[in-house]
CSV table of C-alpha atoms in Angstrom, one decimal:
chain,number,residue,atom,x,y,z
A,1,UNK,CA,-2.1,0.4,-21.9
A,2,UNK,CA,-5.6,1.8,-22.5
A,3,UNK,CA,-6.5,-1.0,-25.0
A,4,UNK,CA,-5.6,-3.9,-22.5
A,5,UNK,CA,-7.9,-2.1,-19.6
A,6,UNK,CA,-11.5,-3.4,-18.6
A,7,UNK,CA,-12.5,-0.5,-17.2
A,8,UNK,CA,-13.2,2.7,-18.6
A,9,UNK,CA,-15.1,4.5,-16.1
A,10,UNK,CA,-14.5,6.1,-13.0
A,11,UNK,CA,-16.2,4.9,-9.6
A,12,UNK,CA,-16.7,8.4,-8.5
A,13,UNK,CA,-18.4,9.1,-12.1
A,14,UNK,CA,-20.1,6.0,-11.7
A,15,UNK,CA,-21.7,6.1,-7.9
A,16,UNK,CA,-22.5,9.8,-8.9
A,17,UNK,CA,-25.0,8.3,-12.0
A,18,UNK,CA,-26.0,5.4,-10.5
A,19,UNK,CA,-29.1,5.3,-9.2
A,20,UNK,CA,-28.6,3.3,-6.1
A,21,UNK,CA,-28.4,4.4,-2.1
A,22,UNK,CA,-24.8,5.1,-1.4
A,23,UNK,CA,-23.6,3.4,1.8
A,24,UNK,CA,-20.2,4.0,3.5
A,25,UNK,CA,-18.9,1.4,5.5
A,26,UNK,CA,-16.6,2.8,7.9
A,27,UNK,CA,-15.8,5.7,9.7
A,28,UNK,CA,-12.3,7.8,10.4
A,29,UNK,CA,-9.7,10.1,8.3
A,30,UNK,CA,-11.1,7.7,5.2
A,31,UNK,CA,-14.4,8.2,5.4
A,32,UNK,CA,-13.6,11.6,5.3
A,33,UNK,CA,-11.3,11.7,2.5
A,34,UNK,CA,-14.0,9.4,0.4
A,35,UNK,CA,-17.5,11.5,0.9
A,36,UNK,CA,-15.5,14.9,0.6
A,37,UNK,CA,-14.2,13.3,-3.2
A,38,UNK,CA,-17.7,11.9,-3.3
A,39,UNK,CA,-19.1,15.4,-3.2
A,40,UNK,CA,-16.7,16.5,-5.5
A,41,UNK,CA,-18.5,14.2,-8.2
A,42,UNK,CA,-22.4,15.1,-7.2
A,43,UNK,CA,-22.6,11.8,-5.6
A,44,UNK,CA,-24.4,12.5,-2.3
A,45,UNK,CA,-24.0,9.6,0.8
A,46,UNK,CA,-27.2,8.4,1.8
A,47,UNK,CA,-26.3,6.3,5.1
A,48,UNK,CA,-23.0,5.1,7.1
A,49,UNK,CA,-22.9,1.6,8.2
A,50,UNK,CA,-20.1,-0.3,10.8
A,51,UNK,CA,-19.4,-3.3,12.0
A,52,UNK,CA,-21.8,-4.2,14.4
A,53,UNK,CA,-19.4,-4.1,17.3
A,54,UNK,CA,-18.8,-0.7,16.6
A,55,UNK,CA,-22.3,0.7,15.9
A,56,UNK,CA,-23.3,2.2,19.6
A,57,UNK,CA,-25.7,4.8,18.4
A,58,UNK,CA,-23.7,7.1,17.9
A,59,UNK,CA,-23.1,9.4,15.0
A,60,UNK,CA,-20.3,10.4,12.2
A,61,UNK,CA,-20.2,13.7,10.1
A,62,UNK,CA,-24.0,13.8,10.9
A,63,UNK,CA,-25.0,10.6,9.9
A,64,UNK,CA,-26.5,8.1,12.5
A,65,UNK,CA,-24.2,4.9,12.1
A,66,UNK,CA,-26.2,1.8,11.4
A,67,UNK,CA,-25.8,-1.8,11.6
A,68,UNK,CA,-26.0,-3.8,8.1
A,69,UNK,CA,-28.8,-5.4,8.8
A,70,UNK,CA,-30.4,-2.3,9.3
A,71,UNK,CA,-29.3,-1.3,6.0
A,72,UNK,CA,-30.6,-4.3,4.2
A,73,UNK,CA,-33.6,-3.5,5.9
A,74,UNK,CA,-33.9,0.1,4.7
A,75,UNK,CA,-32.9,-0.4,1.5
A,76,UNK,CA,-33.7,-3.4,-1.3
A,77,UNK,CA,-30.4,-2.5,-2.9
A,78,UNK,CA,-27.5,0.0,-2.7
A,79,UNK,CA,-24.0,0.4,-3.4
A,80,UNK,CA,-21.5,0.0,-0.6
A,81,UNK,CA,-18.1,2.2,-0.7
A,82,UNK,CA,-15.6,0.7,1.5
A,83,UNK,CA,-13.9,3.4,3.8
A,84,UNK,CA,-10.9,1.9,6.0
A,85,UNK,CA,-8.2,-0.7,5.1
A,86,UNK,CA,-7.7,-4.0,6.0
A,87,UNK,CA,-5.8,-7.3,5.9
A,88,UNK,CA,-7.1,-9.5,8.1
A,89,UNK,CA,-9.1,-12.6,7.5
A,90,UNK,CA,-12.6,-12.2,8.8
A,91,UNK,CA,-12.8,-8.5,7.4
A,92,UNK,CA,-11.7,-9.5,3.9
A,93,UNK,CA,-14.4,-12.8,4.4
A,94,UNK,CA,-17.0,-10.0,5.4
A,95,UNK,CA,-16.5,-8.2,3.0
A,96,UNK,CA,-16.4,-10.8,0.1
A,97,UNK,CA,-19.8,-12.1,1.7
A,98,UNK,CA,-21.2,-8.3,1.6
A,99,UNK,CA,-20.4,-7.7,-2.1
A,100,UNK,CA,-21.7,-11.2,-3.0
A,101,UNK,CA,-25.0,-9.9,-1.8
A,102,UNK,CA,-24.3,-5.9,-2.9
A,103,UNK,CA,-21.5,-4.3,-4.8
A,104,UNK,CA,-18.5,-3.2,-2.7
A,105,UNK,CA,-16.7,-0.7,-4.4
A,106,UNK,CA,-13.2,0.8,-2.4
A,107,UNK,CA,-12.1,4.0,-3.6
A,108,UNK,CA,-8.1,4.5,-4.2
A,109,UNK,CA,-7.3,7.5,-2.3
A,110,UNK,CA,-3.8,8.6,-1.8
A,111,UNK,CA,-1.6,8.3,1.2
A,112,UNK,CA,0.2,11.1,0.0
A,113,UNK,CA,0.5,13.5,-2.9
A,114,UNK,CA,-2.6,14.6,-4.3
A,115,UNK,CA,-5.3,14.3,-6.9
A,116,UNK,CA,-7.3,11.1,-7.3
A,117,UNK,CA,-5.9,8.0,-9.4
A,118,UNK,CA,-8.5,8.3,-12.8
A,119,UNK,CA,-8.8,6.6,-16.1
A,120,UNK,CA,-8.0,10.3,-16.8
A,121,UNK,CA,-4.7,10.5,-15.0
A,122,UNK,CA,-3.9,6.2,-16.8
A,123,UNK,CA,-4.3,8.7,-20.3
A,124,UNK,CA,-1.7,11.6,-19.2
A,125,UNK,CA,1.3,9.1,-18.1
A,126,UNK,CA,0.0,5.8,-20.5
A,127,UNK,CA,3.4,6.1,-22.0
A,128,UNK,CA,5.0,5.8,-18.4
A,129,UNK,CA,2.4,2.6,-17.7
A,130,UNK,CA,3.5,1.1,-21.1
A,131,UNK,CA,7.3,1.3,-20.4
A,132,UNK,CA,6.5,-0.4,-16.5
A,133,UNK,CA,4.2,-2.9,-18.3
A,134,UNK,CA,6.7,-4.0,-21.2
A,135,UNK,CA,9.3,-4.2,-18.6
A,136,UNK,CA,7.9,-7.3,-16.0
A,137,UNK,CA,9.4,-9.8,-15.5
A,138,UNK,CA,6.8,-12.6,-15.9
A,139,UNK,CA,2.8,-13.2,-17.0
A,140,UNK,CA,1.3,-12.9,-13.1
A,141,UNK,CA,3.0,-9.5,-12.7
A,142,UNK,CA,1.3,-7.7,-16.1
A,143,UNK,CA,-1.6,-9.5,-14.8
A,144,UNK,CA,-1.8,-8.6,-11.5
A,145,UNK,CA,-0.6,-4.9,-13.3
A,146,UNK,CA,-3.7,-4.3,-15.0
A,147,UNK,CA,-5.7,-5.9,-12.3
A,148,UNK,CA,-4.8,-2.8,-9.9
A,149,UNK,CA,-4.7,-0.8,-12.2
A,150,UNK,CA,-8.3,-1.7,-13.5
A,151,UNK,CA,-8.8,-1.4,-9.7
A,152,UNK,CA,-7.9,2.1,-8.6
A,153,UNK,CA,-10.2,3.0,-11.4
A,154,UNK,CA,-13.3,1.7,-11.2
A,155,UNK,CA,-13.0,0.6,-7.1
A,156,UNK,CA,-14.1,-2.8,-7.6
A,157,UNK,CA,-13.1,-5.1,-5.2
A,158,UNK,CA,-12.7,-8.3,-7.0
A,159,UNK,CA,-10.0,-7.5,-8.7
A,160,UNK,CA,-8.2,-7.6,-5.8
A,161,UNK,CA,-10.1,-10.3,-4.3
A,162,UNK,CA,-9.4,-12.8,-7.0
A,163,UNK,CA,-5.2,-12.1,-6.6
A,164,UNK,CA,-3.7,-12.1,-3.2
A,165,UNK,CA,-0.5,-13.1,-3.5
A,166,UNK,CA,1.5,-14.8,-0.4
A,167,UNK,CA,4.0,-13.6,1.6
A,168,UNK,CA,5.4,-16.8,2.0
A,169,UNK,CA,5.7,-17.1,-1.6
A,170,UNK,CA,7.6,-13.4,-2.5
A,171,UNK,CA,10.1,-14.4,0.2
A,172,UNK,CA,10.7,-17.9,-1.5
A,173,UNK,CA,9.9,-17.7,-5.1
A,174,UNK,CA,10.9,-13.8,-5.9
A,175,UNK,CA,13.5,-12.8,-3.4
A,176,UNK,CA,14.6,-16.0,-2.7
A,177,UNK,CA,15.8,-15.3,0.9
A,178,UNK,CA,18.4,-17.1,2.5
A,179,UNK,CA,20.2,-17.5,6.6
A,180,UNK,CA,22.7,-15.4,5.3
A,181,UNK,CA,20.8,-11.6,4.1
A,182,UNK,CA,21.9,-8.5,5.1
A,183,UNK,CA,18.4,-6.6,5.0
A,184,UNK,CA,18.0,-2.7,5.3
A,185,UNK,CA,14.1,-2.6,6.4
A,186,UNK,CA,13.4,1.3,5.5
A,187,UNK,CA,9.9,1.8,7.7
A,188,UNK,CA,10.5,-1.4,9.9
A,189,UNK,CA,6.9,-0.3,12.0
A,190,UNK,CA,7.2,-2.4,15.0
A,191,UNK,CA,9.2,-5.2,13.3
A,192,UNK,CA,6.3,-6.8,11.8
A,193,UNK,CA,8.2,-7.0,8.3
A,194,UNK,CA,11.1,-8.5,10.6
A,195,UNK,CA,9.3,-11.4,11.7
A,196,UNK,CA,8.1,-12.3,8.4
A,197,UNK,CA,11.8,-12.1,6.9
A,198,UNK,CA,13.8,-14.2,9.9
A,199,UNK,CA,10.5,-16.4,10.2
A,200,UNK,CA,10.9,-17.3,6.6
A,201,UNK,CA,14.9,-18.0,6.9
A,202,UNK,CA,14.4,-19.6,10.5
A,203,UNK,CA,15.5,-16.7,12.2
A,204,UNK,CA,18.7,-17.1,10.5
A,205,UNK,CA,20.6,-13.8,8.7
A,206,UNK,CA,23.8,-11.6,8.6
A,207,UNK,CA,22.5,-8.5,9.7
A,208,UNK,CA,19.3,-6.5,9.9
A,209,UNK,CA,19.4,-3.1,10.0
A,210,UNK,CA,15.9,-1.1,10.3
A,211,UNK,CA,15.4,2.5,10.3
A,212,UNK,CA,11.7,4.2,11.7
A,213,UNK,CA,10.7,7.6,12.2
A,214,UNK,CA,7.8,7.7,14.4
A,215,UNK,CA,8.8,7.8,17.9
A,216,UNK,CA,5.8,6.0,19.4
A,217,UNK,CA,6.5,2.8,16.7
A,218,UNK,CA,10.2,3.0,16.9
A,219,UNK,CA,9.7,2.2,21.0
A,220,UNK,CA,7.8,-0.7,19.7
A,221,UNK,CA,10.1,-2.2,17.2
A,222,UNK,CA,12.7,-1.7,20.2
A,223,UNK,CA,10.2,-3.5,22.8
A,224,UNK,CA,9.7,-6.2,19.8
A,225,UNK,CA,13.4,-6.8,18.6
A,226,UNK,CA,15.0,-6.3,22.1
A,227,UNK,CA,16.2,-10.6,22.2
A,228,UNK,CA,17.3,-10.2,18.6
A,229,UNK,CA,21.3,-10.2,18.0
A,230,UNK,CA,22.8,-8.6,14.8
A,231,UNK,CA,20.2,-6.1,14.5
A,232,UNK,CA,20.9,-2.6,14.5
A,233,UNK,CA,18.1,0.5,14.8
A,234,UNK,CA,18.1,3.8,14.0
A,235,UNK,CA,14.7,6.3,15.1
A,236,UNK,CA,15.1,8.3,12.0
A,237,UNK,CA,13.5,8.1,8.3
A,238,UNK,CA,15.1,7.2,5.3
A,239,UNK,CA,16.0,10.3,2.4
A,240,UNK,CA,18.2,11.2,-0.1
A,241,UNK,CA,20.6,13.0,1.7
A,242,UNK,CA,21.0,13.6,6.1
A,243,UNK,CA,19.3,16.3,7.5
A,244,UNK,CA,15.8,16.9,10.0
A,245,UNK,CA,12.5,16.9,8.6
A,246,UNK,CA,8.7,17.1,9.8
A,247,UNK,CA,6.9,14.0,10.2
A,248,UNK,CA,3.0,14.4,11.2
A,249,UNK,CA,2.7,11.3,13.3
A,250,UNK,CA,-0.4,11.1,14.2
A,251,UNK,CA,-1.5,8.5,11.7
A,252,UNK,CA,-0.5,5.6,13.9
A,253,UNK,CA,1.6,3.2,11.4
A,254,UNK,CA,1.4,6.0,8.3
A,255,UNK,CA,3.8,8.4,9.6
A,256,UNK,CA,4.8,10.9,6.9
A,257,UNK,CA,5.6,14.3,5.7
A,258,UNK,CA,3.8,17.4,6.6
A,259,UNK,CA,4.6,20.6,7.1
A,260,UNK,CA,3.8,20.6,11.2
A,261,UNK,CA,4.5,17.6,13.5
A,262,UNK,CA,7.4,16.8,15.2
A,263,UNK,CA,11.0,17.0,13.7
A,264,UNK,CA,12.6,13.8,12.6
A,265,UNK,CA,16.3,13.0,11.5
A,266,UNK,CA,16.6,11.0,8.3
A,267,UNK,CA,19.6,9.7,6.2
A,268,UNK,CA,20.3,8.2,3.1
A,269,UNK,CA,21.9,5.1,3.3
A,270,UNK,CA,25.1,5.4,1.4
A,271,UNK,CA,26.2,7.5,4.0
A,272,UNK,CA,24.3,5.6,7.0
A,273,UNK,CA,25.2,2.2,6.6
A,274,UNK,CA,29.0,0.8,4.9
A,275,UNK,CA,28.1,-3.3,4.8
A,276,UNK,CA,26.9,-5.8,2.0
A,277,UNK,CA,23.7,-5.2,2.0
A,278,UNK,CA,21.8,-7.8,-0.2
A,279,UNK,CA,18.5,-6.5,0.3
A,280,UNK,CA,16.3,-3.4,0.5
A,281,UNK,CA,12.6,-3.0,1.7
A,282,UNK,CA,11.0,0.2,1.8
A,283,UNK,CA,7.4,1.1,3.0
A,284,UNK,CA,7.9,4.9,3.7
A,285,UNK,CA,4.9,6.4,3.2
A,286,UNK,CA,5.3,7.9,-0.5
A,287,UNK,CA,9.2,8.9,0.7
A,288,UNK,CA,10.6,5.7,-1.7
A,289,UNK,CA,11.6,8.2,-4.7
A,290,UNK,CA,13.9,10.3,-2.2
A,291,UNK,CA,15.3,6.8,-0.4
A,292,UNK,CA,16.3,5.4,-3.7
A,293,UNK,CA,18.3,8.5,-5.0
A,294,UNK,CA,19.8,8.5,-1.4
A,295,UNK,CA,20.8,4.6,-2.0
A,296,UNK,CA,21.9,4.5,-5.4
A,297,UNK,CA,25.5,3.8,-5.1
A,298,UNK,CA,24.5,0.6,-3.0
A,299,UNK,CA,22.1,-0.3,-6.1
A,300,UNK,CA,24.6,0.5,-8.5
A,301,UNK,CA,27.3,-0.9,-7.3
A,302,UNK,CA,25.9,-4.1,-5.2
A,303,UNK,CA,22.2,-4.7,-6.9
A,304,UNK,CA,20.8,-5.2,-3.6
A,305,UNK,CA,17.3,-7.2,-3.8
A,306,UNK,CA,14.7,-4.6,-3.6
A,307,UNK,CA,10.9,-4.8,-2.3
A,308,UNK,CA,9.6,-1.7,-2.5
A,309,UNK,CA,5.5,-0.7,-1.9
A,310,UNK,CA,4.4,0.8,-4.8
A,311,UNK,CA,0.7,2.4,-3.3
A,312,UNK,CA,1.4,5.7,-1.3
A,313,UNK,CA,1.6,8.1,-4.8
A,314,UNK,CA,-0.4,8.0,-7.6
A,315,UNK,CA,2.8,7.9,-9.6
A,316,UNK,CA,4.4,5.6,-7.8
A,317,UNK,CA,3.0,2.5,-10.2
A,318,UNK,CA,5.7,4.0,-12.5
A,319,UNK,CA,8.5,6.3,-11.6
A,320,UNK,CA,9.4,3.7,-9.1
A,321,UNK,CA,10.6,1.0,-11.4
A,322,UNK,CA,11.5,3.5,-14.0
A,323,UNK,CA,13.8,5.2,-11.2
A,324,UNK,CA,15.4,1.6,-10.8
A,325,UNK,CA,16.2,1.1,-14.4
A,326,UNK,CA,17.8,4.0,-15.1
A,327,UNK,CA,20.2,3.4,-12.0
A,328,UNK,CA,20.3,-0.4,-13.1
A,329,UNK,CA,18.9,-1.5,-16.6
A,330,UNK,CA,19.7,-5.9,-15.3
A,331,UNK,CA,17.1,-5.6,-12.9
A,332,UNK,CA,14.1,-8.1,-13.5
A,333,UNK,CA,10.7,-6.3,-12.2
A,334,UNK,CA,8.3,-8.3,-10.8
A,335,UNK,CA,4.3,-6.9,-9.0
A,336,UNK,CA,2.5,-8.8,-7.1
A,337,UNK,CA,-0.3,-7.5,-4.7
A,338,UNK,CA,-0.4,-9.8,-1.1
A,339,UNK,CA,-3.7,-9.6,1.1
A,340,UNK,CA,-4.9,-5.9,1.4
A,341,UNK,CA,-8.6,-4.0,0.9
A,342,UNK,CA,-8.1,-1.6,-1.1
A,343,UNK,CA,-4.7,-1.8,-2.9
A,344,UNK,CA,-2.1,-1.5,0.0
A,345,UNK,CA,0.5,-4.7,-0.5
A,346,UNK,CA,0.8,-3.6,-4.3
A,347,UNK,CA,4.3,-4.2,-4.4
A,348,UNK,CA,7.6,-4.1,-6.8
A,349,UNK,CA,10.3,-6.8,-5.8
A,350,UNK,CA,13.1,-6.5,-8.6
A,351,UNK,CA,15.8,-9.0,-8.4
């Protein structure tokens, strides 16, 4: 694995030599997370910028928050670390335009787990990395492998620029969906991953059944799935086993784990859910290791479809599939990453 990487150095170890200004663009529980791990390094934050509808004069962890221009102004050149996610259009064109003009660099900080994603932490599991590697199914996904890979490392954002993978295309090409799925959605949000299935099939399918834990979201996939027949949802998370756990939900859409929040039932779905299920998504929020054991008799014994995310652990870039394969070794493994800054969408779909 090591040999086949382009990168070899660390963006914190990198910003923290440099000589440039370091700018952070953005504010919130990321900016946080990125000049605390900044700090970490030696590499001190010289000014926060925002969007200029956001910029009101007000201030963030001290700093006045500026305008780009005002940047560019103050500075003839600087590096800019990227501090929030994003998938839409117009922020991802923004910010191509910005790192055409300076280099954007988005650090990979965990959802959950801890420690930071190094060239260090590629060394101690290489062996894991190589098995994953040798194990895809096709050329784009060892590509679009090392590409994140090469990314988490070093922050640059054109390896993820350069390799968006469609939607459109993972439903039709990979998981070849049809009108007649049975689909668990593990993390169904507000139904967004809903739409995108039945819009792909024409609204046509067997069954849906989607499970979410956060109160607030589940009212919103009810609000946003209430005209929908053969759909059945459950406000509860998915685990290896039923019991109650502690969800912190005040992360909006990243609802996970912690040890104070509100208590949440959860279930594994061999014992939740007795149908033909041909497919399985999960986007649980670095739960997926505990969802699989707690579905394992449904892979064994009907090798579902599987898209699973693949960008909430550190680890999760290998002990998913691995997990897979020693339940199933027939499973073909593909990786694609779809439209995401940094590398949220980094996704498994094993067929």
């Amino acid at each position: 694995m090591l040999e086949l990487l382009s990168e070899k150095q660390n963006i914190w170890n990198f910003l923290a030599n440099d000589e440039k200004p370091i700018v952070v663009y953005g504010m919130g529980n990321g900016a946080e997370k990125i000049i605390s791990a900044l700090s970490q390094y030696g590499a001190e934050v010289s000014d926060i910028f925002a969007s200029d509808e956001f910029v009101r004069g007000h201030f963030f962890l001290g700093y006045k928050v500026m305008k780009y221009s005002e940047i560019c102004e103050k500075y003839d050149d600087f590096n800019v670390v990227l501090a929030f996610a994003s998938h839409l259009d117009d922020v991802i064109e923004k910010i191509r335009k910005i790192n055409d003009e300076h280099r954007v660099f988005a650090p990979d900080v965990p959802i959950a787990g801890n420690g930071l994603f190094t060239l260090e932490f590629v060394k101690e599991n290489e062996s894991s990395f190589d098995f994953v590697y040798n194990h895809l199914a096709d050329d784009e996904s060892r590509k679009t492998y090392l590409d994140v890979i090469n990314f988490k490392i070093s922050g640059k954002v054109e390896y993820l620029l350069d390799g968006f993978y469609e939607k459109s295309r993972v439903y039709g090409e990979l998981l070849c969906l049809c009108d007649d799925e049975v689909i668990v959605d593990l993390g169904a949000y507000d139904g967004d991953t809903i739409r995108e299935f039945t819009g792909f099939t024409n609204g046509k399918y067997k069954h849906i059944y989607a499970l979410e834990p956060d109160p607030r979201n589940f009212k919103k996939l009810e609000r946003n799935t209430a005209e929908m027949k053969r759909l059945s949802i459950y406000n509860m998370g998915a685990w290896d086993k039923c019991d109650t756990l502690i969800f912190d939900t005040q992360s909006s859409r990243n609802s996970k784990l912690s040890s104070k929040g509100v208590p949440v039932k959860v279930a594994d779905i061999d014992s939740l859910i007795d149908d033909e299920i041909t497919m399985i998504k999960m986007d649980i929020e670095g739960a997926e290791l505990h969802a699989i054991e707690g579905c394992k008799n449904t892979i064994v014994s009907k090798k579902p479809k599987l898209y699973i995310c693949a960008y909430h652990r550190n680890e999760d870039l290998f002990a998913i599939p691995m997990k897979i394969l020693s339940l199933r070794d027939d499973y073909k493994i593909y990786f694609r990453h779809s439209k995401y800054i940094p590398a949220w969408e980094s996704n498994f779909y094993m067929v």
